[in-house]
PDB file of C-alpha atoms in Angstrom:
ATOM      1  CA  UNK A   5     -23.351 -13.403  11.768  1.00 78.00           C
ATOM      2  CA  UNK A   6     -23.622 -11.604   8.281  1.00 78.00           C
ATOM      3  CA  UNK A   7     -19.168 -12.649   7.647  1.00 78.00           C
ATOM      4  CA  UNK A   8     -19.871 -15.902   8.771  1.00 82.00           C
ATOM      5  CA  UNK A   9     -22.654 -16.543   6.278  1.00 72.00           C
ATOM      6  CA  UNK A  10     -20.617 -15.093   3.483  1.00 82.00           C
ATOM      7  CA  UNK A  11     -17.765 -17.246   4.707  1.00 81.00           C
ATOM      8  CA  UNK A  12     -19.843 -20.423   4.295  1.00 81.00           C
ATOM      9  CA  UNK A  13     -21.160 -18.728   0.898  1.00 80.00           C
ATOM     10  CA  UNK A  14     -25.013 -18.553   2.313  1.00 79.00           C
ATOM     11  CA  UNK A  15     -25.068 -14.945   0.559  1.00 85.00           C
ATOM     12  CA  UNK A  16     -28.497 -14.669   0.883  1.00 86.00           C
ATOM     13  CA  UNK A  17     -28.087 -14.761   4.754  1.00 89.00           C
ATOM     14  CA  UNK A  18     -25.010 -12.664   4.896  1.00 89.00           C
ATOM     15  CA  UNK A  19     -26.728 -10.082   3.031  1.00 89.00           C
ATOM     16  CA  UNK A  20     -30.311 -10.054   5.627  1.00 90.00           C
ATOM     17  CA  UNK A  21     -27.831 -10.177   8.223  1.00 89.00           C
ATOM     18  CA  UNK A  22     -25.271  -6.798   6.684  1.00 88.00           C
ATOM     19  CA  UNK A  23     -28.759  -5.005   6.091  1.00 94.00           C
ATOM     20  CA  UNK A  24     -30.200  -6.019   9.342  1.00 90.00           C
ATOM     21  CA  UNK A  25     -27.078  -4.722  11.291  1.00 89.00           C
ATOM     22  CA  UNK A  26     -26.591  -1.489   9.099  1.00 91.00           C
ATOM     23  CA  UNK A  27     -30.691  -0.907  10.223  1.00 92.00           C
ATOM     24  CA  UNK A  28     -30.084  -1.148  13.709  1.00 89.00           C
ATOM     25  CA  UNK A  29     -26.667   0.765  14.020  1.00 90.00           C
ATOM     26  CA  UNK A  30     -28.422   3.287  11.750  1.00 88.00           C
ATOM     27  CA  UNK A  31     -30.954   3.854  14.153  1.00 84.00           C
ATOM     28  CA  UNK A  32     -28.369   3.353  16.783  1.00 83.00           C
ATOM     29  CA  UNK A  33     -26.389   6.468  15.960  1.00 86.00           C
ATOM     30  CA  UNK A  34     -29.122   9.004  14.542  1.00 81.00           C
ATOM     31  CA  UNK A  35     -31.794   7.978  17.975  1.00 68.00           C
ATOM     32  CA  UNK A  36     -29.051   7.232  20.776  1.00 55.00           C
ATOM     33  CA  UNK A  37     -30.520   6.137  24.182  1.00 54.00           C
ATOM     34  CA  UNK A  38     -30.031   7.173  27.672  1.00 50.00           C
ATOM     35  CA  UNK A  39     -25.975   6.554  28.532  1.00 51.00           C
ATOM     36  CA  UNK A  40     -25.401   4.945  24.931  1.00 53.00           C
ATOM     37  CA  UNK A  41     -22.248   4.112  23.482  1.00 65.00           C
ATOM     38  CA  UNK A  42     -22.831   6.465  20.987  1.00 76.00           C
ATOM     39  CA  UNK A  43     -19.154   6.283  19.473  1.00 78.00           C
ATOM     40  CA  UNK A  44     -19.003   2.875  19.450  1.00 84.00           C
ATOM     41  CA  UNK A  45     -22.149   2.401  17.261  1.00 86.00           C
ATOM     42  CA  UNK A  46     -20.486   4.770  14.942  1.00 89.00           C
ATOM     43  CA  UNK A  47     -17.426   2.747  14.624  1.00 90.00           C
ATOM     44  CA  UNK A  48     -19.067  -0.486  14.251  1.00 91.00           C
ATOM     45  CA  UNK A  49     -22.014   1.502  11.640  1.00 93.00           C
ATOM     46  CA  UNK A  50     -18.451   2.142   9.274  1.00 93.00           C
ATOM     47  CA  UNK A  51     -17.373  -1.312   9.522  1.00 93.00           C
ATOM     48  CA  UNK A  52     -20.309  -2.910   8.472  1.00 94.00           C
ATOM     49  CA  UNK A  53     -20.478  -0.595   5.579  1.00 96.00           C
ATOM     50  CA  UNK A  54     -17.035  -1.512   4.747  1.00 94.00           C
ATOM     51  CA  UNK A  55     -17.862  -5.250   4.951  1.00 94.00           C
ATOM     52  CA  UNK A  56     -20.816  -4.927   3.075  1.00 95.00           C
ATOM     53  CA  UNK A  57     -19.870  -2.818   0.103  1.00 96.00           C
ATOM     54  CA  UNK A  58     -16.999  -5.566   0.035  1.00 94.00           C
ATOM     55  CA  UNK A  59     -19.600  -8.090  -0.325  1.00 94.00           C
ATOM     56  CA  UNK A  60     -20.996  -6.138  -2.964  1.00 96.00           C
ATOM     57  CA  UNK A  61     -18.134  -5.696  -4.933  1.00 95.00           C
ATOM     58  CA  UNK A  62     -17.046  -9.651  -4.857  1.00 93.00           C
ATOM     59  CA  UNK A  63     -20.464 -10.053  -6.180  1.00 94.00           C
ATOM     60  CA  UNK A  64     -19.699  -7.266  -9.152  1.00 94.00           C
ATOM     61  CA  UNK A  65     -22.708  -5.201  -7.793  1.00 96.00           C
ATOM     62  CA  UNK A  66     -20.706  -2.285  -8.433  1.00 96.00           C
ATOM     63  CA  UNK A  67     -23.044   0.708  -7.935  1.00 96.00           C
ATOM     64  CA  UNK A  68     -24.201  -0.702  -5.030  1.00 97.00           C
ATOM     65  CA  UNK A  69     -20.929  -1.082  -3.317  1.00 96.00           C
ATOM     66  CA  UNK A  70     -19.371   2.621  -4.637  1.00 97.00           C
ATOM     67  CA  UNK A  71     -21.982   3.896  -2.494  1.00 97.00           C
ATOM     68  CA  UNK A  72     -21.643   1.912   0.586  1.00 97.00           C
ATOM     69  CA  UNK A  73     -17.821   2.612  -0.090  1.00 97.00           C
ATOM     70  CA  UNK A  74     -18.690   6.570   0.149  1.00 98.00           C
ATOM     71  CA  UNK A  75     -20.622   6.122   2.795  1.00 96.00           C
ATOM     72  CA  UNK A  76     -17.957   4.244   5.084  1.00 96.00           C
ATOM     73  CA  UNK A  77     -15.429   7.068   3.425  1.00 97.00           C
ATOM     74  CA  UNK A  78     -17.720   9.524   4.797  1.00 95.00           C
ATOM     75  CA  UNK A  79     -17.937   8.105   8.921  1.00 94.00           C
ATOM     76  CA  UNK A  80     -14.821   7.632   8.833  1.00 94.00           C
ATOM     77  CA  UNK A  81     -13.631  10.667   8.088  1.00 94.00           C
ATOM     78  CA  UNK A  82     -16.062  11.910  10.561  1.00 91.00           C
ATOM     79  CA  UNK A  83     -14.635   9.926  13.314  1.00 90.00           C
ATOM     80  CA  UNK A  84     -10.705   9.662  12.717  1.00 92.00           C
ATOM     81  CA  UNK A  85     -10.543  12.678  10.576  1.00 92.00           C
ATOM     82  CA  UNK A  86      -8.624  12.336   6.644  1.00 94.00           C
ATOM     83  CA  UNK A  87      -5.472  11.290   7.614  1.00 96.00           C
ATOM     84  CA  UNK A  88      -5.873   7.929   8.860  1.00 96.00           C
ATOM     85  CA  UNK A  89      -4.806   4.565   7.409  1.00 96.00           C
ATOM     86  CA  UNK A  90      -8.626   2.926   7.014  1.00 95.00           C
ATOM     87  CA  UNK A  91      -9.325   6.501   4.858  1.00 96.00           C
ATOM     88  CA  UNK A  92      -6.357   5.756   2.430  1.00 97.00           C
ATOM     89  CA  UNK A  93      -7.801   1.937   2.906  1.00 97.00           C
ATOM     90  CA  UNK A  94     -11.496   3.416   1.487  1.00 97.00           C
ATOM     91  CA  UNK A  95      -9.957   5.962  -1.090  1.00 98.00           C
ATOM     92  CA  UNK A  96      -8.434   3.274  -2.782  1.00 97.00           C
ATOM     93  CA  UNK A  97     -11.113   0.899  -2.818  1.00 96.00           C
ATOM     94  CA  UNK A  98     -13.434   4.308  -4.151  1.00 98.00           C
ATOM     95  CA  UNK A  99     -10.529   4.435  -6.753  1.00 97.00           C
ATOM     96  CA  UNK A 100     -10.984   0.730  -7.453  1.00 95.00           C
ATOM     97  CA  UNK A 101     -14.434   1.010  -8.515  1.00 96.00           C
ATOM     98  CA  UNK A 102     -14.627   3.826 -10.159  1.00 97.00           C
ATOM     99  CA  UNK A 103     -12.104   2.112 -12.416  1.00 95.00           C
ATOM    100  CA  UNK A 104     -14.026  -0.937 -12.670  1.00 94.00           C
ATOM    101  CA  UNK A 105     -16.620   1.067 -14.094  1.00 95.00           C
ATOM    102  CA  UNK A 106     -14.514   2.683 -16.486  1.00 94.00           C
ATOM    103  CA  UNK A 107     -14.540   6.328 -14.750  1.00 95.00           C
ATOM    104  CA  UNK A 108     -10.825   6.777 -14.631  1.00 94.00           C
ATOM    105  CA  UNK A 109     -11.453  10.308 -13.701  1.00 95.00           C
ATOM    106  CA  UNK A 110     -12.659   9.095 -10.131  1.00 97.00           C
ATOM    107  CA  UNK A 111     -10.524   6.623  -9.909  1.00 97.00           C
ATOM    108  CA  UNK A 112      -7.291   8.834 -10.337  1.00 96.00           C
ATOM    109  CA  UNK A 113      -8.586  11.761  -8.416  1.00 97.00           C
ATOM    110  CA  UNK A 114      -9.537   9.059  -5.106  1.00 98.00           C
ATOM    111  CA  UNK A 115      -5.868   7.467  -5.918  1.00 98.00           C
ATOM    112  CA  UNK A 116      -4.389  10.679  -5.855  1.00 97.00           C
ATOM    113  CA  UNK A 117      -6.420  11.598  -2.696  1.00 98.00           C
ATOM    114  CA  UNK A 118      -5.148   8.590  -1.003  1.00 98.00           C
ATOM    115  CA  UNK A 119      -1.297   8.940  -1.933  1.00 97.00           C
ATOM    116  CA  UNK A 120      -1.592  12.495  -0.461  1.00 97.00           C
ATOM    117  CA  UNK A 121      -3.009  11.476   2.680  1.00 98.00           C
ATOM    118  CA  UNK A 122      -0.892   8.065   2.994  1.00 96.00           C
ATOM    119  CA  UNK A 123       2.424  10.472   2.351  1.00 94.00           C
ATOM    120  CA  UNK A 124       1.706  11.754   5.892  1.00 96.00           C
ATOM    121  CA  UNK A 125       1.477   8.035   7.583  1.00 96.00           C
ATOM    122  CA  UNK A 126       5.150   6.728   7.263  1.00 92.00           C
ATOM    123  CA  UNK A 127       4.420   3.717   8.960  1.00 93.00           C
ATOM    124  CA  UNK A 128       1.253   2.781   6.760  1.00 94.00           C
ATOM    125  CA  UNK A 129       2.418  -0.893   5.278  1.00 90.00           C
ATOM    126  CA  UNK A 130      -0.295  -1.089   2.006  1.00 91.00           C
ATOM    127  CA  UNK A 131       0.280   2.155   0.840  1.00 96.00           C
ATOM    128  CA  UNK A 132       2.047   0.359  -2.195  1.00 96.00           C
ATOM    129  CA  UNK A 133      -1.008  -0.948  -3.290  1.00 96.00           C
ATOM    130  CA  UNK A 134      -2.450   2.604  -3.363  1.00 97.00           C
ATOM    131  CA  UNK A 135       0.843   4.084  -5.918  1.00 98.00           C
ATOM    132  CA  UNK A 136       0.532   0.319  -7.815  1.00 98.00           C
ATOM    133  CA  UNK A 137      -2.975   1.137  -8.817  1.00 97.00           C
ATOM    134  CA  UNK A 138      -2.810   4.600  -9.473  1.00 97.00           C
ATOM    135  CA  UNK A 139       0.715   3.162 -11.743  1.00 97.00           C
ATOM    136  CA  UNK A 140      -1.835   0.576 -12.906  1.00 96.00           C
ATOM    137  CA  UNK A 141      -4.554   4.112 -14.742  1.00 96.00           C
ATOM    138  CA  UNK A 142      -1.733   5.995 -15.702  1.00 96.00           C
ATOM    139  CA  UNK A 143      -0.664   2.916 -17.938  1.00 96.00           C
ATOM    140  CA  UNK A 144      -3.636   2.117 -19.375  1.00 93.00           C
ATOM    141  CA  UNK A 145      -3.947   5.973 -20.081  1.00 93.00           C
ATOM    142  CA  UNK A 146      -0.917   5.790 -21.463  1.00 94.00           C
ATOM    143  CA  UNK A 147       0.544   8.333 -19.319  1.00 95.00           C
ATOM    144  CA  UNK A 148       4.091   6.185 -19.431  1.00 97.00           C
ATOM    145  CA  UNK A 149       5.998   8.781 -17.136  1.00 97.00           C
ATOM    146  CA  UNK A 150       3.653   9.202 -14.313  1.00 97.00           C
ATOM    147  CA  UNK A 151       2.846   5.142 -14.421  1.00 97.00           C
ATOM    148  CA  UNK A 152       6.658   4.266 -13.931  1.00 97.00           C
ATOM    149  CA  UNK A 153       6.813   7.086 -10.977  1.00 98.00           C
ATOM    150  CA  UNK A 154       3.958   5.443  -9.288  1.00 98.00           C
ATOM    151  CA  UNK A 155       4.564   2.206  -9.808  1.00 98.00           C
ATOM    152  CA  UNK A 156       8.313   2.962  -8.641  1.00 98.00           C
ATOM    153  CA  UNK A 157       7.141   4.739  -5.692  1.00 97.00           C
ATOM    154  CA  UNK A 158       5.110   1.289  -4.876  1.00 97.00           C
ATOM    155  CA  UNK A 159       7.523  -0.722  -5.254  1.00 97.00           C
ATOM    156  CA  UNK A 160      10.035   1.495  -2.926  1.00 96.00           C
ATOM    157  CA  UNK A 161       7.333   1.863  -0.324  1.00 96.00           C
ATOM    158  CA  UNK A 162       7.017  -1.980  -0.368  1.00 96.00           C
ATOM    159  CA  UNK A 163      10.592  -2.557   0.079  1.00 96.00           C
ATOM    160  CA  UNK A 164      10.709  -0.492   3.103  1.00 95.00           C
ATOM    161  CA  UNK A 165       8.133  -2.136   4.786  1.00 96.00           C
ATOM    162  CA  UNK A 166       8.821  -5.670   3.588  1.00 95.00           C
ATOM    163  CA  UNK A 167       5.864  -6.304   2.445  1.00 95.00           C
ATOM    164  CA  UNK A 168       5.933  -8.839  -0.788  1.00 96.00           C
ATOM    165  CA  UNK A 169       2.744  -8.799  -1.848  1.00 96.00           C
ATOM    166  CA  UNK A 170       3.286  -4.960  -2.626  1.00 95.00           C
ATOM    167  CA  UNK A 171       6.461  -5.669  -4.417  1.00 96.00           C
ATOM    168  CA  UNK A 172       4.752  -8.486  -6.761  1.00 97.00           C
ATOM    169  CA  UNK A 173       2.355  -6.172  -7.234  1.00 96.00           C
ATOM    170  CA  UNK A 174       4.208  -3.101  -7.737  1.00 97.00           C
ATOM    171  CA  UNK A 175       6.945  -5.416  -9.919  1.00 97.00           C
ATOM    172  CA  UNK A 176       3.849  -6.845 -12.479  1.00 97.00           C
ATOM    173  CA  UNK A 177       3.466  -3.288 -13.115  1.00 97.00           C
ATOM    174  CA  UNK A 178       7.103  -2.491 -13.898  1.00 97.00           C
ATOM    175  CA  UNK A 179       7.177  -5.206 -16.445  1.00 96.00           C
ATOM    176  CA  UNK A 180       4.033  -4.450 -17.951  1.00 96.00           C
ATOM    177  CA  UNK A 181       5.356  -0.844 -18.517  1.00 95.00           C
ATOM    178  CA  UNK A 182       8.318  -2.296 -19.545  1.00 95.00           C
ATOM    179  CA  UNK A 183       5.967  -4.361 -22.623  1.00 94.00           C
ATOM    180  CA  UNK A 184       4.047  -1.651 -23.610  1.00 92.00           C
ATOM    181  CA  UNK A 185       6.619   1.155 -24.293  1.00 91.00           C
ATOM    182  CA  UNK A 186       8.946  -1.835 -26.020  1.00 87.00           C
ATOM    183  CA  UNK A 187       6.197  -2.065 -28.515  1.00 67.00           C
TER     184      UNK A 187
END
């Protein structure tokens, strides 16, 4: 119920319902019952916490969604293990945040976490997203070299899958290296 509220922008709803889920798979998965799906609750607990610290961050509540983030990193991990596509999927949204609030330090070392881990999932399609933004910190650190290999590497990984939202992306951030070592 908590997507379909924030999909008909009752946010106030969608957020009783995300913390009234996250409650009761909590309890769920810490107190499970006689012949419980155990597992299931788990998988469903990291979902939510993805969808909600999503919420958060489209409503720029970004201390509040880094931690949900971490905490959906965290079960996950626990119940595919680190390489797995939703853990790249998490790593970059920790890296996301952490740039929004200005800690490029995070952000790069959860980037650089994430390329690492996506390297050993060939078939993984938005991994050019992942080398675009990591592109995206080395060029505003000014670290022109590693931007262009990252950026190139997105755009290469993009290509092979076909996926053209990853080459616009990964293309934007050719040019704007492109504009800034011009000047």
């Amino acid at each position: 119920m908590a997507k379909i509220y924030e999909e008909k922008t009752d946010f106030v709803k969608a957020e009783e319902g995300y913390k009234f889920c996250l409650k009761n798979l909590d309890h769920k998965v810490k107190s499970p019952g006689p012949g419980s799906e155990s597992e299931d609750a788990t998988v469903l607990l990291a979902m939510t916490l993805d969808w909600y610290a999503r919420f958060l961050l489209d409503r720029e509540r970004l201390e509040e969604a880094l931690n949900y983030f971490k905490k959906a990193y965290n079960l996950c991990t626990s119940i595919y293990g680190e390489v797995h596509e939703q853990t790249v999927v998490l790593l970059n949204d920790l890296g996301t945040i952490s740039f929004l609030r200005g800690n490029m330090d995070d952000a790069m070392t959860y980037l650089n976490k994430a390329v690492e881990i996506g390297r050993h999932l060939p078939n993984m399609e938005d991994l050019s997203s992942v080398y675009v933004n990591l592109g995206n910190i080395y060029l505003q650190k000014r670290m022109f070299e590693e931007a262009k290999k990252y950026c190139k590497e997105g755009w290469q990984n993009a290509k092979r899958h076909k996926n053209s939202e990853g080459l616009q992306e990964a293309t934007l951030c050719l040019d704007e290296l492109k504009k800034v070592t011009r000047s």
